[in-house]
Amino acid sequence: MAAEEELTPPWKEAWLAFYKNRLALAGLGIVVLFIFIAIIAPWIAPYSYKEQILTERMQPPSSKHWFGTDDFGRDIFTRILYGARISLWVGFFSVLGSVVIGTVLGIVAGYYGRWVDAIISRIFDIMLAFPSILLAIAVVSILGPSLQNALIAIAVINIPNFGRLVRSRVLSVKQEEFIMAARAVGMKDARILFHHILPNSISPVIVQATLAIATAIIEAAALGFLGLGAQPPSPEWGKMLADSKQYLVQAPWTLLFPGIAIMLTVLGFNLMGDGLRDALDPKMKQ
């Protein structure tokens, strides 16, 4: 039995640990559900997300409009479906940009050290000195309000988080004997970095990326709420909340359903991220 356990591939061991975590599986289920909804939205949406039926303004939930209608008579259920596309798109691609740039900077800083590390680390420190949402607002204010610029802003503010994470991991890994052996045989730095150090530093990045997607969705909603993200008539959830806040008493469903969509999506990624952390972090397994 001991020999079989030793031969278990790391990825399979991590999956088994993840599979045993019921909350993590629930989070994965929520995430998969919203991804599926985002993909098939054009085929299951009963209306166009831009369609205005002014004679049906502020209608409560019914068999005709499952989530009711907003102040322009637009079907909220349809806009929630299409909004999933926007939120997931911003979440995935902003974090992807942060991961790529932050990982490269973190690897370079951790591996080469000295003045290179000092410059990159000070840049990270300066960026982290600002509250993330204020830095995002500053970036969008410079670039101009739009969904694409909001995505860029969210990517920028998350770069230091991944950079510092990767840097700390590289500082530890580069002292291992197999790295020293690779240097001794004359292996080039690029090969050492991307064939040896990066694969041994990727686990915490995967966990952080999963949790960062949840944060990115909230930040996109916050920018949309402030009018700095998606612009009308885009059915972005934060923008839907902003457009409906004045109808809280008159038509609470106009805020309730976008809020629930944001909450469930963020909850799903957080639960899945916690499960990945438990599965991939050896210390957590103990």
PDB file of C-alpha atoms in Angstrom:
ATOM      1  CA  MET A   1       0.000   0.000   0.000  1.00  0.00           C
ATOM      2  CA  ALA A   2       2.802   2.411   0.862  1.00  0.00           C
ATOM      3  CA  ALA A   3       4.461   1.765  -2.497  1.00  0.00           C
ATOM      4  CA  GLU A   4       1.173   2.488  -4.330  1.00  0.00           C
ATOM      5  CA  GLU A   5       0.738   5.772  -2.469  1.00  0.00           C
ATOM      6  CA  GLU A   6       4.265   6.841  -3.393  1.00  0.00           C
ATOM      7  CA  LEU A   7       3.556   6.135  -7.068  1.00  0.00           C
ATOM      8  CA  THR A   8       0.386   8.246  -7.098  1.00  0.00           C
ATOM      9  CA  PRO A   9       0.918  11.160  -9.530  1.00  0.00           C
ATOM     10  CA  PRO A  10       0.831  14.574  -7.792  1.00  0.00           C
ATOM     11  CA  TRP A  11      -2.047  15.800  -9.978  1.00  0.00           C
ATOM     12  CA  LYS A  12      -4.136  12.750  -9.091  1.00  0.00           C
ATOM     13  CA  GLU A  13      -3.391  13.156  -5.413  1.00  0.00           C
ATOM     14  CA  ALA A  14      -4.430  16.804  -5.601  1.00  0.00           C
ATOM     15  CA  TRP A  15      -7.654  15.899  -7.424  1.00  0.00           C
ATOM     16  CA  LEU A  16      -8.543  13.280  -4.822  1.00  0.00           C
ATOM     17  CA  ALA A  17      -7.996  15.809  -2.058  1.00  0.00           C
ATOM     18  CA  PHE A  18     -10.119  18.343  -3.936  1.00  0.00           C
ATOM     19  CA  TYR A  19     -12.835  15.762  -4.613  1.00  0.00           C
ATOM     20  CA  LYS A  20     -13.149  14.965  -0.899  1.00  0.00           C
ATOM     21  CA  ASN A  21     -13.831  18.623  -0.145  1.00  0.00           C
ATOM     22  CA  ARG A  22     -17.598  19.021  -0.564  1.00  0.00           C
ATOM     23  CA  LEU A  23     -17.531  22.806  -0.319  1.00  0.00           C
ATOM     24  CA  ALA A  24     -14.882  22.936  -3.051  1.00  0.00           C
ATOM     25  CA  LEU A  25     -17.040  20.732  -5.278  1.00  0.00           C
ATOM     26  CA  ALA A  26     -19.998  22.997  -4.605  1.00  0.00           C
ATOM     27  CA  GLY A  27     -17.895  25.979  -5.638  1.00  0.00           C
ATOM     28  CA  LEU A  28     -16.778  24.170  -8.789  1.00  0.00           C
ATOM     29  CA  GLY A  29     -20.413  23.388  -9.577  1.00  0.00           C
ATOM     30  CA  ILE A  30     -21.410  27.051  -9.224  1.00  0.00           C
ATOM     31  CA  VAL A  31     -18.537  28.189 -11.438  1.00  0.00           C
ATOM     32  CA  VAL A  32     -19.305  25.587 -14.116  1.00  0.00           C
ATOM     33  CA  LEU A  33     -22.983  26.569 -14.007  1.00  0.00           C
ATOM     34  CA  PHE A  34     -22.231  30.254 -14.629  1.00  0.00           C
ATOM     35  CA  ILE A  35     -19.736  29.422 -17.382  1.00  0.00           C
ATOM     36  CA  PHE A  36     -22.379  27.227 -19.019  1.00  0.00           C
ATOM     37  CA  ILE A  37     -24.965  29.998 -18.690  1.00  0.00           C
ATOM     38  CA  ALA A  38     -22.570  32.502 -20.245  1.00  0.00           C
ATOM     39  CA  ILE A  39     -21.925  30.204 -23.215  1.00  0.00           C
ATOM     40  CA  ILE A  40     -25.543  29.379 -24.011  1.00  0.00           C
ATOM     41  CA  ALA A  41     -27.038  32.784 -23.103  1.00  0.00           C
ATOM     42  CA  PRO A  42     -28.004  33.679 -26.715  1.00  0.00           C
ATOM     43  CA  TRP A  43     -29.961  30.432 -27.062  1.00  0.00           C
ATOM     44  CA  ILE A  44     -31.840  30.439 -23.753  1.00  0.00           C
ATOM     45  CA  ALA A  45     -32.479  34.157 -23.254  1.00  0.00           C
ATOM     46  CA  PRO A  46     -36.178  34.869 -23.903  1.00  0.00           C
ATOM     47  CA  TYR A  47     -35.505  38.450 -25.089  1.00  0.00           C
ATOM     48  CA  SER A  48     -32.711  40.647 -26.362  1.00  0.00           C
ATOM     49  CA  TYR A  49     -30.797  42.287 -23.515  1.00  0.00           C
ATOM     50  CA  LYS A  50     -31.275  45.661 -25.287  1.00  0.00           C
ATOM     51  CA  GLU A  51     -34.987  45.220 -26.013  1.00  0.00           C
ATOM     52  CA  GLN A  52     -37.079  47.932 -24.340  1.00  0.00           C
ATOM     53  CA  ILE A  53     -40.794  47.420 -23.747  1.00  0.00           C
ATOM     54  CA  LEU A  54     -41.822  50.673 -22.102  1.00  0.00           C
ATOM     55  CA  THR A  55     -45.381  49.474 -21.517  1.00  0.00           C
ATOM     56  CA  GLU A  56     -43.945  46.784 -19.206  1.00  0.00           C
ATOM     57  CA  ARG A  57     -41.674  48.973 -17.080  1.00  0.00           C
ATOM     58  CA  MET A  58     -40.965  47.874 -13.496  1.00  0.00           C
ATOM     59  CA  GLN A  59     -42.956  44.657 -13.766  1.00  0.00           C
ATOM     60  CA  PRO A  60     -42.458  42.274 -10.798  1.00  0.00           C
ATOM     61  CA  PRO A  61     -41.265  38.688 -11.384  1.00  0.00           C
ATOM     62  CA  SER A  62     -43.831  36.650 -13.288  1.00  0.00           C
ATOM     63  CA  SER A  63     -44.125  33.754 -15.716  1.00  0.00           C
ATOM     64  CA  LYS A  64     -43.494  36.197 -18.564  1.00  0.00           C
ATOM     65  CA  HIS A  65     -40.530  37.915 -16.940  1.00  0.00           C
ATOM     66  CA  TRP A  66     -38.968  35.542 -14.410  1.00  0.00           C
ATOM     67  CA  PHE A  67     -36.865  38.215 -12.705  1.00  0.00           C
ATOM     68  CA  GLY A  68     -39.141  41.144 -13.555  1.00  0.00           C
ATOM     69  CA  THR A  69     -38.268  44.164 -15.703  1.00  0.00           C
ATOM     70  CA  ASP A  70     -36.257  47.328 -15.122  1.00  0.00           C
ATOM     71  CA  ASP A  71     -37.100  51.011 -15.605  1.00  0.00           C
ATOM     72  CA  PHE A  72     -36.780  50.647 -19.400  1.00  0.00           C
ATOM     73  CA  GLY A  73     -38.943  47.529 -19.569  1.00  0.00           C
ATOM     74  CA  ARG A  74     -35.925  45.279 -20.254  1.00  0.00           C
ATOM     75  CA  ASP A  75     -36.103  41.678 -19.081  1.00  0.00           C
ATOM     76  CA  ILE A  76     -33.807  41.328 -16.053  1.00  0.00           C
ATOM     77  CA  PHE A  77     -33.434  37.545 -16.445  1.00  0.00           C
ATOM     78  CA  THR A  78     -32.062  38.058 -19.961  1.00  0.00           C
ATOM     79  CA  ARG A  79     -29.678  40.769 -18.778  1.00  0.00           C
ATOM     80  CA  ILE A  80     -28.431  38.554 -15.945  1.00  0.00           C
ATOM     81  CA  LEU A  81     -27.646  35.792 -18.449  1.00  0.00           C
ATOM     82  CA  TYR A  82     -25.688  38.127 -20.717  1.00  0.00           C
ATOM     83  CA  GLY A  83     -24.106  39.805 -17.700  1.00  0.00           C
ATOM     84  CA  ALA A  84     -22.488  36.492 -16.792  1.00  0.00           C
ATOM     85  CA  ARG A  85     -20.547  36.710 -20.046  1.00  0.00           C
ATOM     86  CA  ILE A  86     -19.217  40.160 -19.197  1.00  0.00           C
ATOM     87  CA  SER A  87     -18.289  39.416 -15.570  1.00  0.00           C
ATOM     88  CA  LEU A  88     -16.554  36.129 -16.376  1.00  0.00           C
ATOM     89  CA  TRP A  89     -14.768  37.669 -19.364  1.00  0.00           C
ATOM     90  CA  VAL A  90     -13.415  40.502 -17.231  1.00  0.00           C
ATOM     91  CA  GLY A  91     -12.554  38.134 -14.384  1.00  0.00           C
ATOM     92  CA  PHE A  92     -10.680  35.577 -16.488  1.00  0.00           C
ATOM     93  CA  PHE A  93      -8.771  37.891 -18.816  1.00  0.00           C
ATOM     94  CA  SER A  94      -7.837  40.529 -16.240  1.00  0.00           C
ATOM     95  CA  VAL A  95      -6.418  37.813 -13.989  1.00  0.00           C
ATOM     96  CA  LEU A  96      -4.693  36.153 -16.960  1.00  0.00           C
ATOM     97  CA  GLY A  97      -2.921  39.428 -17.716  1.00  0.00           C
ATOM     98  CA  SER A  98      -1.965  39.857 -14.057  1.00  0.00           C
ATOM     99  CA  VAL A  99      -0.647  36.295 -13.860  1.00  0.00           C
ATOM    100  CA  VAL A 100       1.503  36.578 -16.997  1.00  0.00           C
ATOM    101  CA  ILE A 101       3.066  39.955 -16.190  1.00  0.00           C
ATOM    102  CA  GLY A 102       3.303  39.365 -12.435  1.00  0.00           C
ATOM    103  CA  THR A 103       4.863  35.918 -12.897  1.00  0.00           C
ATOM    104  CA  VAL A 104       7.514  37.182 -15.317  1.00  0.00           C
ATOM    105  CA  LEU A 105       8.433  40.092 -13.043  1.00  0.00           C
ATOM    106  CA  GLY A 106       8.420  37.875  -9.951  1.00  0.00           C
ATOM    107  CA  ILE A 107      10.664  35.264 -11.563  1.00  0.00           C
ATOM    108  CA  VAL A 108      13.148  37.875 -12.770  1.00  0.00           C
ATOM    109  CA  ALA A 109      13.230  39.647  -9.398  1.00  0.00           C
ATOM    110  CA  GLY A 110      13.598  36.470  -7.383  1.00  0.00           C
ATOM    111  CA  TYR A 111      16.161  34.786  -9.621  1.00  0.00           C
ATOM    112  CA  TYR A 112      18.515  37.675 -10.383  1.00  0.00           C
ATOM    113  CA  GLY A 113      18.153  39.588  -7.114  1.00  0.00           C
ATOM    114  CA  ARG A 114      20.312  42.634  -6.382  1.00  0.00           C
ATOM    115  CA  TRP A 115      19.318  45.871  -8.126  1.00  0.00           C
ATOM    116  CA  VAL A 116      16.829  44.121 -10.408  1.00  0.00           C
ATOM    117  CA  ASP A 117      14.972  42.758  -7.376  1.00  0.00           C
ATOM    118  CA  ALA A 118      15.197  46.111  -5.609  1.00  0.00           C
ATOM    119  CA  ILE A 119      13.644  48.056  -8.507  1.00  0.00           C
ATOM    120  CA  ILE A 120      10.827  45.579  -9.167  1.00  0.00           C
ATOM    121  CA  SER A 121      10.051  45.165  -5.461  1.00  0.00           C
ATOM    122  CA  ARG A 122       9.863  48.942  -4.943  1.00  0.00           C
ATOM    123  CA  ILE A 123       7.439  49.235  -7.864  1.00  0.00           C
ATOM    124  CA  PHE A 124       5.281  46.544  -6.264  1.00  0.00           C
ATOM    125  CA  ASP A 125       5.452  48.329  -2.894  1.00  0.00           C
ATOM    126  CA  ILE A 126       4.372  51.638  -4.440  1.00  0.00           C
ATOM    127  CA  MET A 127       1.418  50.004  -6.198  1.00  0.00           C
ATOM    128  CA  LEU A 128       0.363  48.152  -3.046  1.00  0.00           C
ATOM    129  CA  ALA A 129       0.506  51.387  -1.041  1.00  0.00           C
ATOM    130  CA  PHE A 130      -2.715  52.493  -2.761  1.00  0.00           C
ATOM    131  CA  PRO A 131      -6.094  50.874  -2.027  1.00  0.00           C
ATOM    132  CA  SER A 132      -6.798  48.641  -5.008  1.00  0.00           C
ATOM    133  CA  ILE A 133     -10.121  50.197  -5.951  1.00  0.00           C
ATOM    134  CA  LEU A 134      -8.644  53.733  -5.843  1.00  0.00           C
ATOM    135  CA  LEU A 135      -5.783  52.645  -8.076  1.00  0.00           C
ATOM    136  CA  ALA A 136      -8.274  51.051 -10.472  1.00  0.00           C
ATOM    137  CA  ILE A 137     -10.326  54.267 -10.529  1.00  0.00           C
ATOM    138  CA  ALA A 138      -7.166  56.264 -11.266  1.00  0.00           C
ATOM    139  CA  VAL A 139      -6.217  53.978 -14.166  1.00  0.00           C
ATOM    140  CA  VAL A 140      -9.714  54.083 -15.676  1.00  0.00           C
ATOM    141  CA  SER A 141      -9.873  57.864 -15.232  1.00  0.00           C
ATOM    142  CA  ILE A 142      -6.668  58.171 -17.266  1.00  0.00           C
ATOM    143  CA  LEU A 143      -7.701  55.711 -19.983  1.00  0.00           C
ATOM    144  CA  GLY A 144     -11.385  56.634 -20.063  1.00  0.00           C
ATOM    145  CA  PRO A 145     -14.531  54.805 -18.859  1.00  0.00           C
ATOM    146  CA  SER A 146     -15.144  51.554 -20.738  1.00  0.00           C
ATOM    147  CA  LEU A 147     -15.285  47.828 -20.098  1.00  0.00           C
ATOM    148  CA  GLN A 148     -11.932  47.214 -21.807  1.00  0.00           C
ATOM    149  CA  ASN A 149     -10.216  49.899 -19.750  1.00  0.00           C
ATOM    150  CA  ALA A 150     -11.781  48.513 -16.587  1.00  0.00           C
ATOM    151  CA  LEU A 151     -10.280  45.135 -17.493  1.00  0.00           C
ATOM    152  CA  ILE A 152      -6.857  46.747 -17.956  1.00  0.00           C
ATOM    153  CA  ALA A 153      -7.169  48.568 -14.630  1.00  0.00           C
ATOM    154  CA  ILE A 154      -8.082  45.387 -12.762  1.00  0.00           C
ATOM    155  CA  ALA A 155      -5.177  43.555 -14.395  1.00  0.00           C
ATOM    156  CA  VAL A 156      -2.751  46.311 -13.395  1.00  0.00           C
ATOM    157  CA  ILE A 157      -3.749  46.439  -9.731  1.00  0.00           C
ATOM    158  CA  ASN A 158      -3.367  42.667  -9.336  1.00  0.00           C
ATOM    159  CA  ILE A 159       0.125  42.422 -10.852  1.00  0.00           C
ATOM    160  CA  PRO A 160       1.963  43.070  -7.531  1.00  0.00           C
ATOM    161  CA  ASN A 161       0.058  40.287  -5.771  1.00  0.00           C
ATOM    162  CA  PHE A 162       1.237  37.660  -8.245  1.00  0.00           C
ATOM    163  CA  GLY A 163       4.686  39.217  -8.581  1.00  0.00           C
ATOM    164  CA  ARG A 164       5.404  39.056  -4.863  1.00  0.00           C
ATOM    165  CA  LEU A 165       3.954  35.568  -4.578  1.00  0.00           C
ATOM    166  CA  VAL A 166       6.136  34.218  -7.389  1.00  0.00           C
ATOM    167  CA  ARG A 167       9.209  36.105  -6.156  1.00  0.00           C
ATOM    168  CA  SER A 168       8.975  34.551  -2.689  1.00  0.00           C
ATOM    169  CA  ARG A 169       8.565  31.104  -4.216  1.00  0.00           C
ATOM    170  CA  VAL A 170      11.537  31.588  -6.571  1.00  0.00           C
ATOM    171  CA  LEU A 171      13.758  32.709  -3.703  1.00  0.00           C
ATOM    172  CA  SER A 172      13.045  29.369  -2.044  1.00  0.00           C
ATOM    173  CA  VAL A 173      13.223  27.120  -5.114  1.00  0.00           C
ATOM    174  CA  LYS A 174      16.463  28.553  -6.527  1.00  0.00           C
ATOM    175  CA  GLN A 175      18.335  27.277  -3.456  1.00  0.00           C
ATOM    176  CA  GLU A 176      17.359  23.672  -4.172  1.00  0.00           C
ATOM    177  CA  GLU A 177      20.072  21.233  -5.189  1.00  0.00           C
ATOM    178  CA  PHE A 178      18.619  20.470  -8.622  1.00  0.00           C
ATOM    179  CA  ILE A 179      18.811  24.184  -9.535  1.00  0.00           C
ATOM    180  CA  MET A 180      22.419  24.350  -8.405  1.00  0.00           C
ATOM    181  CA  ALA A 181      23.160  21.215 -10.438  1.00  0.00           C
ATOM    182  CA  ALA A 182      21.554  22.785 -13.519  1.00  0.00           C
ATOM    183  CA  ARG A 183      23.782  25.845 -13.141  1.00  0.00           C
ATOM    184  CA  ALA A 184      26.849  23.643 -12.625  1.00  0.00           C
ATOM    185  CA  VAL A 185      26.358  21.884 -15.967  1.00  0.00           C
ATOM    186  CA  GLY A 186      26.077  25.234 -17.757  1.00  0.00           C
ATOM    187  CA  MET A 187      22.325  25.342 -18.360  1.00  0.00           C
ATOM    188  CA  LYS A 188      21.139  28.745 -19.566  1.00  0.00           C
ATOM    189  CA  ASP A 189      19.127  30.980 -17.244  1.00  0.00           C
ATOM    190  CA  ALA A 190      16.047  30.997 -19.487  1.00  0.00           C
ATOM    191  CA  ARG A 191      15.868  27.202 -19.432  1.00  0.00           C
ATOM    192  CA  ILE A 192      16.357  27.077 -15.671  1.00  0.00           C
ATOM    193  CA  LEU A 193      13.640  29.686 -15.143  1.00  0.00           C
ATOM    194  CA  PHE A 194      10.950  28.273 -17.390  1.00  0.00           C
ATOM    195  CA  HIS A 195      11.715  24.534 -17.263  1.00  0.00           C
ATOM    196  CA  HIS A 196      12.653  24.110 -13.609  1.00  0.00           C
ATOM    197  CA  ILE A 197      11.764  27.068 -11.399  1.00  0.00           C
ATOM    198  CA  LEU A 198       8.408  28.027 -12.946  1.00  0.00           C
ATOM    199  CA  PRO A 199       6.858  24.502 -12.836  1.00  0.00           C
ATOM    200  CA  ASN A 200       7.846  24.240  -9.168  1.00  0.00           C
ATOM    201  CA  SER A 201       6.306  27.635  -8.373  1.00  0.00           C
ATOM    202  CA  ILE A 202       3.006  27.357 -10.221  1.00  0.00           C
ATOM    203  CA  SER A 203       0.784  25.749  -7.553  1.00  0.00           C
ATOM    204  CA  PRO A 204       0.327  28.857  -5.356  1.00  0.00           C
ATOM    205  CA  VAL A 205      -0.219  30.932  -8.522  1.00  0.00           C
ATOM    206  CA  ILE A 206      -3.128  28.679  -9.560  1.00  0.00           C
ATOM    207  CA  VAL A 207      -4.740  29.067  -6.146  1.00  0.00           C
ATOM    208  CA  GLN A 208      -4.209  32.823  -6.069  1.00  0.00           C
ATOM    209  CA  ALA A 209      -5.547  33.179  -9.623  1.00  0.00           C
ATOM    210  CA  THR A 210      -8.770  31.366  -8.734  1.00  0.00           C
ATOM    211  CA  LEU A 211      -9.347  33.624  -5.743  1.00  0.00           C
ATOM    212  CA  ALA A 212      -8.324  36.689  -7.777  1.00  0.00           C
ATOM    213  CA  ILE A 213     -11.057  36.028 -10.340  1.00  0.00           C
ATOM    214  CA  ALA A 214     -13.627  36.459  -7.571  1.00  0.00           C
ATOM    215  CA  THR A 215     -11.988  39.732  -6.538  1.00  0.00           C
ATOM    216  CA  ALA A 216     -11.817  40.892 -10.159  1.00  0.00           C
ATOM    217  CA  ILE A 217     -15.553  40.304 -10.611  1.00  0.00           C
ATOM    218  CA  ILE A 218     -16.270  42.432  -7.536  1.00  0.00           C
ATOM    219  CA  GLU A 219     -13.900  45.166  -8.738  1.00  0.00           C
ATOM    220  CA  ALA A 220     -15.508  45.152 -12.195  1.00  0.00           C
ATOM    221  CA  ALA A 221     -18.928  45.479 -10.554  1.00  0.00           C
ATOM    222  CA  ALA A 222     -17.634  48.336  -8.386  1.00  0.00           C
ATOM    223  CA  LEU A 223     -16.259  50.205 -11.407  1.00  0.00           C
ATOM    224  CA  GLY A 224     -19.508  49.570 -13.269  1.00  0.00           C
ATOM    225  CA  PHE A 225     -21.477  50.860 -10.279  1.00  0.00           C
ATOM    226  CA  LEU A 226     -19.417  54.066 -10.345  1.00  0.00           C
ATOM    227  CA  GLY A 227     -19.995  54.466 -14.075  1.00  0.00           C
ATOM    228  CA  LEU A 228     -16.348  53.756 -14.948  1.00  0.00           C
ATOM    229  CA  GLY A 229     -16.789  50.251 -16.325  1.00  0.00           C
ATOM    230  CA  ALA A 230     -19.262  48.892 -18.856  1.00  0.00           C
ATOM    231  CA  GLN A 231     -21.381  51.593 -20.487  1.00  0.00           C
ATOM    232  CA  PRO A 232     -25.086  51.400 -21.441  1.00  0.00           C
ATOM    233  CA  PRO A 233     -26.704  49.307 -22.718  1.00  0.00           C
ATOM    234  CA  SER A 234     -24.230  46.594 -21.618  1.00  0.00           C
ATOM    235  CA  PRO A 235     -25.903  44.311 -19.062  1.00  0.00           C
ATOM    236  CA  GLU A 236     -22.970  44.360 -16.616  1.00  0.00           C
ATOM    237  CA  TRP A 237     -24.123  43.412 -13.115  1.00  0.00           C
ATOM    238  CA  GLY A 238     -22.514  46.365 -11.316  1.00  0.00           C
ATOM    239  CA  LYS A 239     -23.995  48.799 -13.813  1.00  0.00           C
ATOM    240  CA  MET A 240     -27.395  47.138 -13.334  1.00  0.00           C
ATOM    241  CA  LEU A 241     -27.117  47.770  -9.599  1.00  0.00           C
ATOM    242  CA  ALA A 242     -26.216  51.418 -10.193  1.00  0.00           C
ATOM    243  CA  ASP A 243     -29.143  51.947 -12.568  1.00  0.00           C
ATOM    244  CA  SER A 244     -31.583  50.383 -10.107  1.00  0.00           C
ATOM    245  CA  LYS A 245     -30.489  51.842  -6.756  1.00  0.00           C
ATOM    246  CA  GLN A 246     -33.115  54.589  -6.897  1.00  0.00           C
ATOM    247  CA  TYR A 247     -35.847  51.944  -7.196  1.00  0.00           C
ATOM    248  CA  LEU A 248     -34.898  49.995  -4.071  1.00  0.00           C
ATOM    249  CA  VAL A 249     -38.307  50.520  -2.441  1.00  0.00           C
ATOM    250  CA  GLN A 250     -40.447  50.665  -5.559  1.00  0.00           C
ATOM    251  CA  ALA A 251     -38.893  47.671  -7.372  1.00  0.00           C
ATOM    252  CA  PRO A 252     -36.443  45.766  -5.128  1.00  0.00           C
ATOM    253  CA  TRP A 253     -36.118  42.916  -7.635  1.00  0.00           C
ATOM    254  CA  THR A 254     -34.116  45.210  -9.946  1.00  0.00           C
ATOM    255  CA  LEU A 255     -31.289  45.171  -7.376  1.00  0.00           C
ATOM    256  CA  LEU A 256     -31.909  41.776  -5.807  1.00  0.00           C
ATOM    257  CA  PHE A 257     -31.162  39.539  -8.788  1.00  0.00           C
ATOM    258  CA  PRO A 258     -27.959  41.252 -10.023  1.00  0.00           C
ATOM    259  CA  GLY A 259     -26.726  41.240  -6.412  1.00  0.00           C
ATOM    260  CA  ILE A 260     -27.449  37.531  -6.046  1.00  0.00           C
ATOM    261  CA  ALA A 261     -25.648  36.812  -9.327  1.00  0.00           C
ATOM    262  CA  ILE A 262     -22.525  38.627  -8.112  1.00  0.00           C
ATOM    263  CA  MET A 263     -22.696  36.927  -4.718  1.00  0.00           C
ATOM    264  CA  LEU A 264     -23.061  33.400  -6.122  1.00  0.00           C
ATOM    265  CA  THR A 265     -20.290  33.827  -8.702  1.00  0.00           C
ATOM    266  CA  VAL A 266     -17.849  35.207  -6.148  1.00  0.00           C
ATOM    267  CA  LEU A 267     -18.834  32.513  -3.645  1.00  0.00           C
ATOM    268  CA  GLY A 268     -18.206  29.800  -6.229  1.00  0.00           C
ATOM    269  CA  PHE A 269     -14.693  30.998  -7.053  1.00  0.00           C
ATOM    270  CA  ASN A 270     -13.837  31.494  -3.377  1.00  0.00           C
ATOM    271  CA  LEU A 271     -14.972  27.992  -2.417  1.00  0.00           C
ATOM    272  CA  MET A 272     -13.119  26.487  -5.363  1.00  0.00           C
ATOM    273  CA  GLY A 273      -9.996  28.501  -4.542  1.00  0.00           C
ATOM    274  CA  ASP A 274     -10.049  27.368  -0.926  1.00  0.00           C
ATOM    275  CA  GLY A 275     -10.377  23.760  -2.102  1.00  0.00           C
ATOM    276  CA  LEU A 276      -7.448  24.137  -4.496  1.00  0.00           C
ATOM    277  CA  ARG A 277      -5.344  25.647  -1.730  1.00  0.00           C
ATOM    278  CA  ASP A 278      -6.069  22.718   0.555  1.00  0.00           C
ATOM    279  CA  ALA A 279      -5.310  20.240  -2.238  1.00  0.00           C
ATOM    280  CA  LEU A 280      -2.142  21.844  -3.573  1.00  0.00           C
ATOM    281  CA  ASP A 281      -0.548  23.223  -0.393  1.00  0.00           C
ATOM    282  CA  PRO A 282       1.301  20.434   1.475  1.00  0.00           C
ATOM    283  CA  LYS A 283       1.137  22.392   4.731  1.00  0.00           C
ATOM    284  CA  MET A 284      -2.655  22.482   4.573  1.00  0.00           C
ATOM    285  CA  LYS A 285      -2.740  18.721   4.028  1.00  0.00           C
ATOM    286  CA  GLN A 286      -0.984  18.191   7.323  1.00  0.00           C
TER     287      GLN A 286
END
